[in-house]
Amino acid sequence: MTTILTSELTGAVRPGMSDESAGMLLGLVGVAMFSLTLPFTRMAVAALEPVFVALGRALVAALLAGIWLLWKRAPLPPRSALWPLAMVALGCVIGFPWLTSIALRSLPASHGAVLVGILPLATALVSALRGNEKPSLGFWLTALTGSAIVIGFALRQSGGSFHQADLLMFGAVAAAAVGYAEGGKLSRSMGGQQVISWALVLSVPLVLPLVVWLALPHLDRMAGAGARAWIGFAYVSVFSMFIGFFFWYRGMARGGIARVGQVQLLQPFMTLAGAWVLLGEPLEMGNIGFALAVIVVVAIGRRTQINR
């Protein structure tokens, strides 16, 4: 698996490609993997406890991360990296999975997907507040436009009002934005693979006892959950929580947090397609217009100035 990951990271980028283009391409691969997170999570939480799905997938991914770190003989992270790694763990390893797993018990995956569409703007905002990057006014205008399109799409789908679980989704977005911004910055010095791997490993002392405590009362239910639920759990454990971050953090390290983050504006529409295929949730032709509008915004955002 590690050999495949290494070849994919290097092979996905053509020689002579600019850092921004390479970063956008790598980021797109990561987003494609992330885009199926909500449909597969909804498959899992239909028969498994949401909190177990959220934390259990982190534990499985941490096992894979530990194997990868041992195979690479990776050095221990420096002391200065511990706080950013903690932010990645709290935001991406625990916060986002936990909140979305609970929300998706009552929200359709397609509805949750469009709410996640504001994540690029939230990531850029956190990055700017942390002093990592200084996007230009043009960037902010395109980011706000893209986010407004996504929010408008969400309101259109839900009849003009948000569901009660929407607050959980917005909290998940805030958690992921912090983890993405901190992880993207740290990836420039440590590499994206080490950032997510160490964040996962460092989360084990907190996650392991919680998973055991949550699993023990529900062993009978888990045993009868069925293959569909466990396939969903397997996907979010391996791809959403581990492999996808290899591409995502590497992309942000090369192309910039704010600029590559705009690729994630496409994620809601990839998720809609996934929800249609995996869950049978309806896919309206009007969605294509919103998708095209977002693609145009991302293309314009690529040309705006961002000081790193």
Short mmCIF file of C-alpha atoms in Angstrom, two decimals:
data_model
loop_
_atom_site.label_atom_id
_atom_site.label_comp_id
_atom_site.label_asym_id
_atom_site.label_seq_id
_atom_site.Cartn_x
_atom_site.Cartn_y
_atom_site.Cartn_z
CA MET A 1 0.00 0.00 0.00
CA THR A 2 2.76 2.44 0.88
CA THR A 3 4.52 1.80 -2.43
CA ILE A 4 1.32 2.55 -4.30
CA LEU A 5 0.81 5.76 -2.33
CA THR A 6 4.33 6.95 -3.05
CA SER A 7 4.02 6.24 -6.76
CA GLU A 8 0.65 7.96 -6.91
CA LEU A 9 1.96 11.08 -5.21
CA THR A 10 4.89 11.35 -7.57
CA GLY A 11 3.21 10.00 -10.69
CA ALA A 12 0.19 12.29 -10.46
CA VAL A 13 2.44 15.30 -11.03
CA ARG A 14 4.08 15.80 -14.41
CA PRO A 15 7.71 17.05 -14.62
CA GLY A 16 7.84 20.80 -15.15
CA MET A 17 4.38 21.38 -13.67
CA SER A 18 4.21 24.50 -11.51
CA ASP A 19 3.78 24.12 -7.76
CA GLU A 20 0.29 25.62 -7.92
CA SER A 21 -0.86 23.29 -10.69
CA ALA A 22 0.68 20.26 -9.00
CA GLY A 23 -0.90 21.28 -5.70
CA MET A 24 -4.30 21.66 -7.34
CA LEU A 25 -4.01 18.22 -8.97
CA LEU A 26 -2.95 16.49 -5.77
CA GLY A 27 -5.66 18.33 -3.86
CA LEU A 28 -8.25 17.20 -6.39
CA VAL A 29 -7.30 13.54 -5.85
CA GLY A 30 -7.72 14.03 -2.10
CA VAL A 31 -11.07 15.77 -2.57
CA ALA A 32 -12.30 12.94 -4.80
CA MET A 33 -11.63 10.53 -1.92
CA PHE A 34 -13.16 12.86 0.66
CA SER A 35 -16.26 13.37 -1.49
CA LEU A 36 -17.52 9.87 -0.70
CA THR A 37 -17.08 10.30 3.05
CA LEU A 38 -20.65 11.40 3.77
CA PRO A 39 -22.39 8.69 1.69
CA PHE A 40 -20.25 5.95 3.20
CA THR A 41 -20.68 7.44 6.69
CA ARG A 42 -24.44 7.39 6.23
CA MET A 43 -24.18 3.73 5.21
CA ALA A 44 -22.21 2.98 8.37
CA VAL A 45 -24.35 4.91 10.88
CA ALA A 46 -27.52 3.23 9.58
CA ALA A 47 -26.53 0.16 11.61
CA LEU A 48 -23.61 1.27 13.80
CA GLU A 49 -23.44 3.85 16.58
CA PRO A 50 -22.40 7.25 15.14
CA VAL A 51 -19.77 7.93 17.79
CA PHE A 52 -18.27 4.47 17.29
CA VAL A 53 -18.07 5.10 13.54
CA ALA A 54 -16.38 8.46 14.13
CA LEU A 55 -13.78 7.27 16.64
CA GLY A 56 -13.42 3.70 15.41
CA ARG A 57 -12.38 4.86 11.97
CA ALA A 58 -9.71 7.04 13.59
CA LEU A 59 -8.38 4.00 15.46
CA VAL A 60 -8.17 1.89 12.27
CA ALA A 61 -6.45 4.74 10.44
CA ALA A 62 -4.04 5.19 13.36
CA LEU A 63 -3.01 1.53 13.02
CA LEU A 64 -2.27 2.07 9.32
CA ALA A 65 -0.41 5.29 10.15
CA GLY A 66 1.72 3.53 12.75
CA ILE A 67 2.67 0.83 10.23
CA TRP A 68 3.57 3.49 7.66
CA LEU A 69 5.72 5.47 10.16
CA LEU A 70 7.59 2.32 11.18
CA TRP A 71 8.14 1.28 7.56
CA LYS A 72 9.49 4.74 6.68
CA ARG A 73 11.47 4.93 9.94
CA ALA A 74 10.08 8.42 10.34
CA PRO A 75 11.68 10.59 13.05
CA LEU A 76 9.66 11.79 16.00
CA PRO A 77 7.97 15.15 15.34
CA PRO A 78 9.76 18.18 16.80
CA ARG A 79 8.35 19.78 19.92
CA SER A 80 7.24 22.81 17.90
CA ALA A 81 4.97 20.54 15.82
CA LEU A 82 3.07 19.04 18.75
CA TRP A 83 0.51 21.84 19.06
CA PRO A 84 -0.31 21.96 15.31
CA LEU A 85 -0.54 18.15 15.30
CA ALA A 86 -2.94 18.34 18.24
CA MET A 87 -5.09 20.78 16.24
CA VAL A 88 -5.09 18.39 13.29
CA ALA A 89 -6.09 15.52 15.56
CA LEU A 90 -8.87 17.46 17.29
CA GLY A 91 -10.19 18.98 14.07
CA CYS A 92 -9.81 16.27 11.42
CA VAL A 93 -9.40 13.03 13.37
CA ILE A 94 -12.02 13.59 16.09
CA GLY A 95 -14.14 16.73 15.58
CA PHE A 96 -15.25 16.46 11.95
CA PRO A 97 -15.96 12.70 11.97
CA TRP A 98 -17.78 12.86 15.31
CA LEU A 99 -20.08 15.76 14.42
CA THR A 100 -20.87 14.56 10.90
CA SER A 101 -21.60 11.01 12.07
CA ILE A 102 -24.21 12.30 14.53
CA ALA A 103 -25.69 14.75 12.03
CA LEU A 104 -26.02 12.14 9.29
CA ARG A 105 -28.36 10.06 11.43
CA SER A 106 -31.03 12.65 10.49
CA LEU A 107 -29.60 14.51 7.48
CA PRO A 108 -29.41 13.11 3.94
CA ALA A 109 -25.83 12.84 2.71
CA SER A 110 -26.71 15.11 -0.21
CA HIS A 111 -27.85 17.88 2.13
CA GLY A 112 -24.81 17.57 4.37
CA ALA A 113 -22.59 17.68 1.31
CA VAL A 114 -23.60 21.14 0.27
CA LEU A 115 -23.06 22.50 3.78
CA VAL A 116 -19.50 21.19 3.68
CA GLY A 117 -19.09 23.38 0.60
CA ILE A 118 -18.22 26.37 2.77
CA LEU A 119 -15.15 24.53 4.08
CA PRO A 120 -12.72 26.18 1.59
CA LEU A 121 -13.71 29.64 2.80
CA ALA A 122 -13.49 28.55 6.43
CA THR A 123 -10.03 27.05 5.81
CA ALA A 124 -8.80 30.24 4.12
CA LEU A 125 -10.20 32.32 6.97
CA VAL A 126 -8.45 30.23 9.63
CA SER A 127 -5.21 30.33 7.62
CA ALA A 128 -5.42 34.12 7.31
CA LEU A 129 -6.18 34.58 11.02
CA ARG A 130 -3.22 32.38 11.88
CA GLY A 131 -1.00 34.52 9.65
CA ASN A 132 -0.12 31.67 7.30
CA GLU A 133 -1.25 33.39 4.12
CA LYS A 134 -2.59 36.77 2.98
CA PRO A 135 -5.20 36.33 0.27
CA SER A 136 -6.00 39.31 -1.92
CA LEU A 137 -9.38 41.04 -2.12
CA GLY A 138 -10.02 39.26 -5.42
CA PHE A 139 -9.52 35.90 -3.75
CA TRP A 140 -11.94 36.73 -0.96
CA LEU A 141 -14.55 37.87 -3.47
CA THR A 142 -14.30 34.62 -5.43
CA ALA A 143 -14.28 32.53 -2.24
CA LEU A 144 -17.36 34.34 -0.92
CA THR A 145 -19.08 33.97 -4.28
CA GLY A 146 -18.41 30.24 -4.40
CA SER A 147 -19.55 29.78 -0.82
CA ALA A 148 -22.70 31.83 -1.46
CA ILE A 149 -23.53 29.56 -4.40
CA VAL A 150 -23.10 26.49 -2.22
CA ILE A 151 -25.18 27.93 0.65
CA GLY A 152 -27.85 29.02 -1.81
CA PHE A 153 -27.91 25.49 -3.16
CA ALA A 154 -28.34 24.12 0.38
CA LEU A 155 -31.24 26.46 1.12
CA ARG A 156 -32.85 25.62 -2.21
CA GLN A 157 -32.69 21.91 -1.44
CA SER A 158 -34.10 22.27 2.06
CA GLY A 159 -36.94 24.62 1.16
CA GLY A 160 -35.37 27.83 2.48
CA SER A 161 -34.43 26.76 6.01
CA PHE A 162 -31.72 24.70 7.67
CA HIS A 163 -32.35 21.44 9.53
CA GLN A 164 -31.60 21.23 13.24
CA ALA A 165 -28.58 19.01 12.50
CA ASP A 166 -27.13 21.75 10.28
CA LEU A 167 -25.51 23.30 13.35
CA LEU A 168 -23.58 20.08 13.86
CA MET A 169 -22.43 20.21 10.23
CA PHE A 170 -21.28 23.82 10.58
CA GLY A 171 -19.41 22.83 13.74
CA ALA A 172 -17.80 20.01 11.78
CA VAL A 173 -16.77 22.49 9.08
CA ALA A 174 -15.15 24.75 11.71
CA ALA A 175 -13.26 21.80 13.19
CA ALA A 176 -12.02 20.61 9.80
CA ALA A 177 -10.98 24.14 8.78
CA VAL A 178 -8.67 24.39 11.79
CA GLY A 179 -7.21 20.95 11.10
CA TYR A 180 -6.72 21.67 7.39
CA ALA A 181 -5.05 25.05 7.96
CA GLU A 182 -2.70 23.76 10.65
CA GLY A 183 -1.93 20.56 8.75
CA GLY A 184 -1.35 22.38 5.47
CA LYS A 185 1.16 24.74 7.05
CA LEU A 186 2.96 21.96 8.92
CA SER A 187 3.15 19.85 5.75
CA ARG A 188 5.64 22.30 4.24
CA SER A 189 8.26 21.21 6.77
CA MET A 190 7.18 17.66 7.73
CA GLY A 191 5.41 16.39 4.63
CA GLY A 192 1.71 15.62 4.41
CA GLN A 193 2.15 11.90 5.03
CA GLN A 194 3.90 12.43 8.34
CA VAL A 195 1.47 15.15 9.45
CA ILE A 196 -1.67 13.02 9.21
CA SER A 197 0.14 9.87 10.39
CA TRP A 198 1.49 11.48 13.55
CA ALA A 199 -1.83 13.22 14.22
CA LEU A 200 -3.57 9.85 14.06
CA VAL A 201 -1.00 8.11 16.26
CA LEU A 202 -1.08 10.91 18.85
CA SER A 203 -4.86 10.62 19.07
CA VAL A 204 -4.75 6.94 20.10
CA PRO A 205 -4.47 7.50 23.91
CA LEU A 206 -7.74 9.45 23.77
CA VAL A 207 -9.55 7.45 21.09
CA LEU A 208 -8.75 3.86 22.15
CA PRO A 209 -10.45 3.84 25.58
CA LEU A 210 -13.46 5.68 24.14
CA VAL A 211 -13.86 3.13 21.33
CA VAL A 212 -13.64 0.21 23.78
CA TRP A 213 -16.12 1.88 26.12
CA LEU A 214 -18.55 2.62 23.29
CA ALA A 215 -18.23 -0.80 21.62
CA LEU A 216 -18.73 -3.08 24.64
CA PRO A 217 -22.46 -2.35 25.19
CA HIS A 218 -23.24 -2.75 21.48
CA LEU A 219 -21.31 -5.87 20.48
CA ASP A 220 -24.46 -7.82 19.57
CA ARG A 221 -25.77 -4.98 17.41
CA MET A 222 -22.40 -4.52 15.75
CA ALA A 223 -22.17 -8.23 14.96
CA GLY A 224 -25.48 -8.04 13.13
CA ALA A 225 -24.78 -4.73 11.38
CA GLY A 226 -24.34 -6.34 7.97
CA ALA A 227 -21.81 -6.00 5.19
CA ARG A 228 -23.14 -2.65 3.91
CA ALA A 229 -22.48 -0.87 7.19
CA TRP A 230 -19.00 -2.38 7.54
CA ILE A 231 -18.10 -1.45 3.95
CA GLY A 232 -19.03 2.14 4.79
CA PHE A 233 -16.93 1.96 7.94
CA ALA A 234 -13.97 0.49 6.03
CA TYR A 235 -14.03 3.25 3.41
CA VAL A 236 -14.09 6.13 5.89
CA SER A 237 -11.34 4.44 7.93
CA VAL A 238 -8.90 3.80 5.08
CA PHE A 239 -9.60 6.47 2.45
CA SER A 240 -11.35 9.33 4.26
CA MET A 241 -9.20 9.24 7.37
CA PHE A 242 -5.82 8.16 5.98
CA ILE A 243 -5.03 7.88 2.27
CA GLY A 244 -6.96 10.99 1.22
CA PHE A 245 -4.88 13.16 3.53
CA PHE A 246 -1.66 12.03 1.84
CA PHE A 247 -2.78 13.79 -1.31
CA TRP A 248 -4.63 16.65 0.40
CA TYR A 249 -1.85 17.90 2.68
CA ARG A 250 0.80 17.38 0.01
CA GLY A 251 -1.31 19.44 -2.36
CA MET A 252 -1.73 22.31 0.12
CA ALA A 253 1.97 22.26 0.91
CA ARG A 254 2.84 22.70 -2.79
CA GLY A 255 0.05 24.95 -4.00
CA GLY A 256 -0.90 26.92 -0.91
CA ILE A 257 -3.61 26.39 1.68
CA ALA A 258 -6.09 28.99 0.46
CA ARG A 259 -5.73 28.32 -3.28
CA VAL A 260 -5.77 24.51 -3.16
CA GLY A 261 -8.55 24.70 -0.59
CA GLN A 262 -10.79 26.14 -3.31
CA VAL A 263 -10.73 22.76 -5.08
CA GLN A 264 -12.92 21.55 -2.24
CA LEU A 265 -15.75 23.69 -3.59
CA LEU A 266 -16.23 20.81 -6.03
CA GLN A 267 -16.62 18.28 -3.23
CA PRO A 268 -20.36 18.78 -2.59
CA PHE A 269 -21.18 17.96 -6.18
CA MET A 270 -18.94 14.89 -6.21
CA THR A 271 -20.68 13.85 -3.01
CA LEU A 272 -24.09 14.33 -4.62
CA ALA A 273 -23.08 11.93 -7.38
CA GLY A 274 -21.80 9.46 -4.79
CA ALA A 275 -25.00 9.72 -2.75
CA TRP A 276 -27.01 9.09 -5.91
CA VAL A 277 -25.01 5.96 -6.79
CA LEU A 278 -24.53 4.52 -3.31
CA LEU A 279 -27.71 5.59 -1.51
CA GLY A 280 -30.19 6.26 -4.29
CA GLU A 281 -30.66 9.88 -3.20
CA PRO A 282 -32.15 11.96 -6.05
CA LEU A 283 -29.86 13.91 -8.37
CA GLU A 284 -31.63 16.81 -10.06
CA MET A 285 -30.56 18.30 -13.36
CA GLY A 286 -30.52 21.72 -11.70
CA ASN A 287 -27.52 20.54 -9.68
CA ILE A 288 -25.43 20.60 -12.85
CA GLY A 289 -25.88 24.37 -13.14
CA PHE A 290 -24.67 24.91 -9.59
CA ALA A 291 -21.69 22.61 -10.23
CA LEU A 292 -20.70 24.54 -13.36
CA ALA A 293 -20.99 27.84 -11.49
CA VAL A 294 -18.68 26.57 -8.75
CA ILE A 295 -16.15 25.29 -11.29
CA VAL A 296 -16.04 28.76 -12.88
CA VAL A 297 -15.44 30.34 -9.46
CA VAL A 298 -12.59 27.91 -8.73
CA ALA A 299 -11.00 28.71 -12.10
CA ILE A 300 -11.19 32.46 -11.39
CA GLY A 301 -9.86 31.94 -7.87
CA ARG A 302 -6.75 30.27 -9.28
CA ARG A 303 -5.80 33.55 -10.97
CA THR A 304 -6.08 35.77 -7.91
CA GLN A 305 -3.06 36.74 -5.83
CA ILE A 306 -2.21 35.03 -2.55
CA ASN A 307 0.91 35.99 -0.60
CA ARG A 308 2.47 33.04 1.22
#
